[in-house]
Coordinates of C-alpha atoms in Angstrom, one line a residue:
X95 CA -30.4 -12.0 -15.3
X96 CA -31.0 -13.4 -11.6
X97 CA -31.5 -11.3 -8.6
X98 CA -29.6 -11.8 -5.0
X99 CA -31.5 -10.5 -2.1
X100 CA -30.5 -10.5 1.5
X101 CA -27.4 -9.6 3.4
X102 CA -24.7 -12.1 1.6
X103 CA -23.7 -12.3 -2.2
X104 CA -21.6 -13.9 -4.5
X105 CA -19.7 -12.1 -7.4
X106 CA -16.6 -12.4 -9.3
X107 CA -15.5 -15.1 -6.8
X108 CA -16.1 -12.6 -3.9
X109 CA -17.8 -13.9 -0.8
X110 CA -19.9 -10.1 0.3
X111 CA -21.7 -9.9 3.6
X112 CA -23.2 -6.2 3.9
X113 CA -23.6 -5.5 7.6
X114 CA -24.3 -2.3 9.5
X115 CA -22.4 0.8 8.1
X116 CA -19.8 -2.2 6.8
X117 CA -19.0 -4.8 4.1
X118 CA -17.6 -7.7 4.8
X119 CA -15.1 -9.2 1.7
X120 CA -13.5 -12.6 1.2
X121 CA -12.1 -15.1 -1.2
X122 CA -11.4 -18.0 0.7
X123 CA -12.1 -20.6 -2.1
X124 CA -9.8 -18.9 -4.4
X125 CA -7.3 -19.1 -1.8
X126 CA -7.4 -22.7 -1.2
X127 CA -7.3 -22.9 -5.3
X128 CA -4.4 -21.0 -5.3
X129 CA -2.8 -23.2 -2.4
X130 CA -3.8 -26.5 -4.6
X131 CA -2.4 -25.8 -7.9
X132 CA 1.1 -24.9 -6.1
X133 CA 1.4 -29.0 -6.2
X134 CA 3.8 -28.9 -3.4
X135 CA 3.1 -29.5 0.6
X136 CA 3.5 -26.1 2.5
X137 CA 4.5 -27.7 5.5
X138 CA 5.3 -24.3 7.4
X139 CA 3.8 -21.1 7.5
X140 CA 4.8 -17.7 7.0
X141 CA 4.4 -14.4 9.9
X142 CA 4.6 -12.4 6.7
X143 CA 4.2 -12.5 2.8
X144 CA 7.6 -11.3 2.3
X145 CA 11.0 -11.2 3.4
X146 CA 13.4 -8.1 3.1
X147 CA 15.2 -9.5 0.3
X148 CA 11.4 -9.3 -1.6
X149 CA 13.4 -6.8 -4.8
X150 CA 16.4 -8.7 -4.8
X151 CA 17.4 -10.9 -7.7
X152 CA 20.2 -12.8 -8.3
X153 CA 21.1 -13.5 -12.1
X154 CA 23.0 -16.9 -11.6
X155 CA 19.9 -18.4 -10.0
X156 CA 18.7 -21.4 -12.5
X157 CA 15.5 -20.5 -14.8
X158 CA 12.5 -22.5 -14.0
X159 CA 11.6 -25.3 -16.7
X160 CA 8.6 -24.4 -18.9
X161 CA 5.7 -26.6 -17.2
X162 CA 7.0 -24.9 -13.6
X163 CA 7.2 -21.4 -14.6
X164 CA 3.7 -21.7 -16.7
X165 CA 2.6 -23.1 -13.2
X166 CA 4.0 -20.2 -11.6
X167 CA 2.5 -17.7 -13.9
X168 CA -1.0 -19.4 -13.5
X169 CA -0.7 -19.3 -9.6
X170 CA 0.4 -15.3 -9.3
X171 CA -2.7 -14.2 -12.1
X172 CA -4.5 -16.1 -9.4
X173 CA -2.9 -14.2 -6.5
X174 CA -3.1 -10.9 -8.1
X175 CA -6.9 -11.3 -8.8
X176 CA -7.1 -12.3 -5.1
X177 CA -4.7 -9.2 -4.0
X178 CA -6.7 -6.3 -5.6
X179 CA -9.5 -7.4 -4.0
X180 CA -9.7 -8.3 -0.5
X181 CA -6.0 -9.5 0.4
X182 CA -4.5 -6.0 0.5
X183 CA -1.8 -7.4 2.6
X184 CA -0.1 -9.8 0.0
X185 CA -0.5 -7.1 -3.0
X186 CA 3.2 -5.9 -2.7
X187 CA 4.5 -9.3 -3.0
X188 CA 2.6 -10.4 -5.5
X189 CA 3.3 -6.5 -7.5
X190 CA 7.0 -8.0 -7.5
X191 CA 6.4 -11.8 -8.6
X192 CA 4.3 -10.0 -11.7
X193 CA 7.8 -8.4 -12.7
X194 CA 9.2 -12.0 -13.2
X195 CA 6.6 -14.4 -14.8
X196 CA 8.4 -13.8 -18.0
X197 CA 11.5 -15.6 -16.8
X198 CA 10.9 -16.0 -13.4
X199 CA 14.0 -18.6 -11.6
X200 CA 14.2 -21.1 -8.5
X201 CA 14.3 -17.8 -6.1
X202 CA 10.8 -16.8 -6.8
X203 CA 9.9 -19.8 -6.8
X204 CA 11.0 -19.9 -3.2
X205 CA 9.2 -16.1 -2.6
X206 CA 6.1 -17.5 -4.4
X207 CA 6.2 -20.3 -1.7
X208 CA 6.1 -17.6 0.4
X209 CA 3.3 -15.6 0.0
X210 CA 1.0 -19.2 -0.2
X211 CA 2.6 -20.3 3.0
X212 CA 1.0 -16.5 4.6
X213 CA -1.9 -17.4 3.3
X214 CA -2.5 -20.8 4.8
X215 CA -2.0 -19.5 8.1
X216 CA -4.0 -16.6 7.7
X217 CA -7.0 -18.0 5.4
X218 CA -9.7 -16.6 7.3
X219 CA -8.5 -12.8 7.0
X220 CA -11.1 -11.0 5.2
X221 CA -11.1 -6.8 4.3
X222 CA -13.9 -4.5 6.0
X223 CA -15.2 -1.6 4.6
X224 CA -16.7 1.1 6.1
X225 CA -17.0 5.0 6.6
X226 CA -17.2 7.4 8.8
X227 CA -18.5 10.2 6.4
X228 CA -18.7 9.4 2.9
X229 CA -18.1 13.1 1.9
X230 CA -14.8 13.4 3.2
X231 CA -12.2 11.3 1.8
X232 CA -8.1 10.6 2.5
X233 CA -5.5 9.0 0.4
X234 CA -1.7 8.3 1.2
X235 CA 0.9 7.9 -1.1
X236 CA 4.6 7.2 -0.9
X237 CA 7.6 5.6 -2.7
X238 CA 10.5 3.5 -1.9
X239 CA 13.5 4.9 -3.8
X240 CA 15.9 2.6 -6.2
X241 CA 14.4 -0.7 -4.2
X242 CA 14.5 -2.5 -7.3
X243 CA 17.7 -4.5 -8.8
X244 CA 17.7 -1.9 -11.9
X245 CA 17.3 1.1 -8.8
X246 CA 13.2 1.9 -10.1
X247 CA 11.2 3.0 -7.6
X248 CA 8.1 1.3 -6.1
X249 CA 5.0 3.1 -5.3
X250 CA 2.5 2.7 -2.8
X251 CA -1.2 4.3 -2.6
X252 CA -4.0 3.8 -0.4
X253 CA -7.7 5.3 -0.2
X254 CA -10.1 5.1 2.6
X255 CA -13.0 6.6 4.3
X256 CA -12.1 5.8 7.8
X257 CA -12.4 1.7 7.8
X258 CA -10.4 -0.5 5.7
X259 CA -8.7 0.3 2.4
X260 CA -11.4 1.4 -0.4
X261 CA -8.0 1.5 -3.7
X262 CA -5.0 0.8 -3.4
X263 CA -1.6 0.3 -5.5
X264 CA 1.8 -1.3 -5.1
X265 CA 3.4 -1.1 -8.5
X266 CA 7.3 -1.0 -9.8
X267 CA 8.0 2.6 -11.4
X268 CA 8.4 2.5 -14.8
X269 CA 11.4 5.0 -15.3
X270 CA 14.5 5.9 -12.7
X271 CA 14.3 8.7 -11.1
X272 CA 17.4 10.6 -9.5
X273 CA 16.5 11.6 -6.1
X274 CA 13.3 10.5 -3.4
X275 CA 12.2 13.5 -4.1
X276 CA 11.3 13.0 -7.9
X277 CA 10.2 9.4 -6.9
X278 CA 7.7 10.8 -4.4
X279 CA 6.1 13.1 -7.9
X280 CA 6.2 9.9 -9.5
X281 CA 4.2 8.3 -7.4
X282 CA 1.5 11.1 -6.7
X283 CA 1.7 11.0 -10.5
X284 CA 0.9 7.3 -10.5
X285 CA -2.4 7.5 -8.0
X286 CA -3.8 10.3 -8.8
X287 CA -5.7 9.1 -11.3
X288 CA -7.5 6.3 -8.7
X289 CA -8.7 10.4 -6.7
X290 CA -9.9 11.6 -9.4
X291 CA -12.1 8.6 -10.5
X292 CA -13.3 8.3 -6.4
X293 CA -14.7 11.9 -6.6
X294 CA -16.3 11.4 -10.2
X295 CA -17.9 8.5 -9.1
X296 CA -19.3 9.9 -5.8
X297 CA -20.1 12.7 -8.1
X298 CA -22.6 10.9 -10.2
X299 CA -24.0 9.0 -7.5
X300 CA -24.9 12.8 -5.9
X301 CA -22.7 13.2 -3.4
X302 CA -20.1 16.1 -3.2
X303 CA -16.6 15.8 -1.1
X304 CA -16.4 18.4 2.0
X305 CA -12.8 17.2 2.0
X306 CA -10.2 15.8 -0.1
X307 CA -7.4 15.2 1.3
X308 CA -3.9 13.8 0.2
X309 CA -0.8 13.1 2.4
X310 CA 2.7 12.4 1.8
X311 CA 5.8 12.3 4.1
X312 CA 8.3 14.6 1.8
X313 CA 8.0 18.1 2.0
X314 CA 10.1 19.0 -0.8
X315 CA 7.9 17.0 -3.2
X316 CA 4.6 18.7 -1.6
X317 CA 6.2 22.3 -2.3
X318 CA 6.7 21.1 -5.6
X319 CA 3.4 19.6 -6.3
X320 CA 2.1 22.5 -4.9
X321 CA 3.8 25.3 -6.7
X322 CA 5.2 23.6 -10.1
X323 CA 8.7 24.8 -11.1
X324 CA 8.5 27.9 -8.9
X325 CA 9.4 25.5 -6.5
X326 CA 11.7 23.2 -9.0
X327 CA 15.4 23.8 -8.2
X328 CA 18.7 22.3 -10.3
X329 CA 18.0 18.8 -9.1
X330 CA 14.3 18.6 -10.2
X331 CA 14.3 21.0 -13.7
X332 CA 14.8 17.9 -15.7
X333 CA 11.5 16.6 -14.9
X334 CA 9.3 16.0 -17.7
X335 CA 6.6 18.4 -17.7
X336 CA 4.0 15.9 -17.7
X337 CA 4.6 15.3 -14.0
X338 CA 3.3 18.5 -13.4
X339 CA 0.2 18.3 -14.1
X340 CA -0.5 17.4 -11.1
X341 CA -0.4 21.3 -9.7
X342 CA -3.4 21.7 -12.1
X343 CA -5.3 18.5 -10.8
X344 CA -4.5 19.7 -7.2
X345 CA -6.2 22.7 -7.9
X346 CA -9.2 21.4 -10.4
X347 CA -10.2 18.7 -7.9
X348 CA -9.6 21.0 -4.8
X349 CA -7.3 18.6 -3.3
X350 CA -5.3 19.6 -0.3
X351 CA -1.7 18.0 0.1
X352 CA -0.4 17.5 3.7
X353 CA 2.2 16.6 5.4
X354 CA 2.5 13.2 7.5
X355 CA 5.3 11.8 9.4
X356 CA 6.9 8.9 7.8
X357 CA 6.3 6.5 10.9
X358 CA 2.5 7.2 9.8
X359 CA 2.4 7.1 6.5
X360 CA 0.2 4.0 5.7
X361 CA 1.2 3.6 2.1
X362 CA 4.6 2.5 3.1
X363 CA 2.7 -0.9 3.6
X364 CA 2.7 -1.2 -0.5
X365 CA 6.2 0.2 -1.3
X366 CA 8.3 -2.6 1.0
X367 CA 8.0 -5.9 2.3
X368 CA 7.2 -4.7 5.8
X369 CA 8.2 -6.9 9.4
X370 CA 7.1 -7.6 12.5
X371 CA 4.6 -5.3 14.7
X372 CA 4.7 -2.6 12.2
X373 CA 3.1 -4.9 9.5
X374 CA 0.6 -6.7 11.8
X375 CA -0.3 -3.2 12.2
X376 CA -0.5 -2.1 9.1
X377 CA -2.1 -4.7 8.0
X378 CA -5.3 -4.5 10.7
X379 CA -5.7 -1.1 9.4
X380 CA -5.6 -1.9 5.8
X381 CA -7.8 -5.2 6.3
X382 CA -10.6 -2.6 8.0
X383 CA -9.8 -4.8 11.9
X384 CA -9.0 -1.2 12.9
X385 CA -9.6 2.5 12.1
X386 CA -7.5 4.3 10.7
X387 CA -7.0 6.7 13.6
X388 CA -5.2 3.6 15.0
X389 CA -1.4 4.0 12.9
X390 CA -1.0 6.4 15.4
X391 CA -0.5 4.0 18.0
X392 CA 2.9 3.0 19.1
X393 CA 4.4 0.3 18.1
X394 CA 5.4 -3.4 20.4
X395 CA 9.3 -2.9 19.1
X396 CA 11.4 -0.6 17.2
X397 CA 11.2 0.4 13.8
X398 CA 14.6 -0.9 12.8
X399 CA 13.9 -2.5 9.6
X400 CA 12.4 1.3 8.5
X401 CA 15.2 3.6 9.4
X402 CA 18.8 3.8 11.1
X403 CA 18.3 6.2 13.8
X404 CA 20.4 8.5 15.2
X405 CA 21.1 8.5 19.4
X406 CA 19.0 10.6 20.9
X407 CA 19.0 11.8 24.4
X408 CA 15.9 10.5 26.1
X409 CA 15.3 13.7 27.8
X410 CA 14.9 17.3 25.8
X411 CA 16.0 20.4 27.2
X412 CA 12.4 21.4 28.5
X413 CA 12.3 18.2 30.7
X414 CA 9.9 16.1 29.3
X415 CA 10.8 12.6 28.6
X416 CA 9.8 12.4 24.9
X417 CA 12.2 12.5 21.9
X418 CA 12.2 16.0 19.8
X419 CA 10.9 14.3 16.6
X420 CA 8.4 12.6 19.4
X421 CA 6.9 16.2 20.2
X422 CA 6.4 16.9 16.8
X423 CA 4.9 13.3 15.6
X424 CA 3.0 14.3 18.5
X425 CA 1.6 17.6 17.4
X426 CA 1.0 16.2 14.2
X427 CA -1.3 13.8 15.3
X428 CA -3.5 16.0 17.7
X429 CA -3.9 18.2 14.7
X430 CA -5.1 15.1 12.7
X431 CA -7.8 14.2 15.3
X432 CA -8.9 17.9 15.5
X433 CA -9.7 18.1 11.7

């Protein structure tokens, strides 16, 4: 058994620089592998991993012949090692091209193409981790309802201590569920477990959590995963009971569940194929480039491919030029900062 001392390591393919009150995380040579074994030029690259069309499959497209689609099975093990590791920002992607390696066709092909033509342009990304009190902890967690072609929902997770993503998930549901709502208890359902191994962990290395704190961006599913079936109505009873056991694991691991505004809500990073500004921002958050204080600042252009928003008159009734849902997103975040 050899020893490494210094500031940089290798291990498992990772690249580690510890720095002050940070670590630095790459995989660059992995990359590059990845990029090689594609066996085709990538003579462009990519602004994003993903387009919107990421979940959508068409069942006419032509199957890919064995040696190509052992090739693309090869390449996304590759990327999926890389992606739970330091490339947070390609992880939804490649959750989706993991779906398909058992009869994947030409179309994701074309999305594996993709994600590698991302990469080459962004090669030099690495993740930073870091925190600003190692006894408080936050986690977001959200789901995209029926996104996939047989309407499963996808669920998104995140962990972090202030810089950079500590665990994360972006994973395909593995039942249908019939409203947001019970998609949303899935997906706490799904992550909790990745909590509750962060505490014990902390626990046996001595340190206690001050603060354990859980947000989500559906209040219906909060009350619900607050208060069990005292708060289960006629279009949640059928739940299996299973799901909640998570009211007991709120209350066991003294985890408090609150509320964030959608527009915030960082896990929506792993649940879609994001665009534009609001993944580039995202993504510096995520990648530990910025703190996570920073989702709350505003956007370079609208969040159309999020939401269809209704008109709104610029100006409320008490004179002041922000929106009403403005006020309160707002609120929200000077509450936040205050905690």
């Amino acid at each position: 058994m050899s020893k490494t001392r210094g500031s940089v390591h290798e291990f498992l393919g990772m690249s580690l620089i510890y720095q002050e009150n940070k670590i630095e995380v790459s995989m660059k040579k992995h990359i590059l592998k990845a990029i090689d074994d594609f066996k085709e030029e990538l003579t462009r690259e990519a602004i994003t991993p993903a387009a919107n069309y990421l979940f959508k499959v068409r069942e006419t497209t032509k199957k890919l012949d064995k040696e190509k689609a052992e090739n693309f099975h090869s390449i996304v093990a590759s990327l999926l090692y890389i992606s739970k590791r330091c490339r947070y920002d390609i992880q939804t992607a490649v959750a989706f091209l993991c779906t398909r390696v058992s009869s994947p066709d030409e179309d994701d092909w074309g999305k594996l193409r993709r994600v590698l033509q991302y990469l080459k342009g962004t090669i030099d990304i690495k993740l930073y981790i870091g925190a600003d009190n190692i006894s408080k902890m936050k986690s977001w967690v959200d789901a995209s309802y029926a996104v996939h072609e047989d309407c499963r929902s996808h669920t998104g997770g995140v962990l972090s201590f202030g810089w950079g993503a500590l665990i994360t998930k972006s994973q395909k549901q593995k039942l249908n569920t019939k409203s947001s709502t019970e998609g949303e208890i899935v997906g706490v359902s799904d992550y909790l477990p990745n909590i509750i191994w962060a505490r014990m962990f902390l626990q046996e290395q001595g340190i206690a959590l001050a603060e354990n704190k859980l947000f989500q961006d559906n209040q219906s599913a909060i009350k619900i995963e607050n208060n069990g079936k005292m708060s289960s109505g006629q279009k949640t009873k059928h739940m299996d009971a299973r799901y909640f056991f998570i009211k007991d694991r709120l209350e066991s691991e003294n985890i408090k569940v609150e509320y964030c505004p959608t527009e915030f809500m960082i896990a929506d990073f792993f649940t879609k194929p994001l665009q534009g500004s609001l993944f580039r921002k995202f993504r510096d958050v995520i990648q530990g480039y910025q703190h996570m204080d920073t989702i709350f600042s505003k956007t370079e252009d609208p969040l159309s491919q999020e939401r269809v928003r209704r008109k709104i008159s610029d100006v409320t009734n008490n004179g002041s030029n922000e929106r009403p849902s403005d006020v309160k997103k707002n609120e929200w975040c000077r509450k936040y900062r205050n905690q």
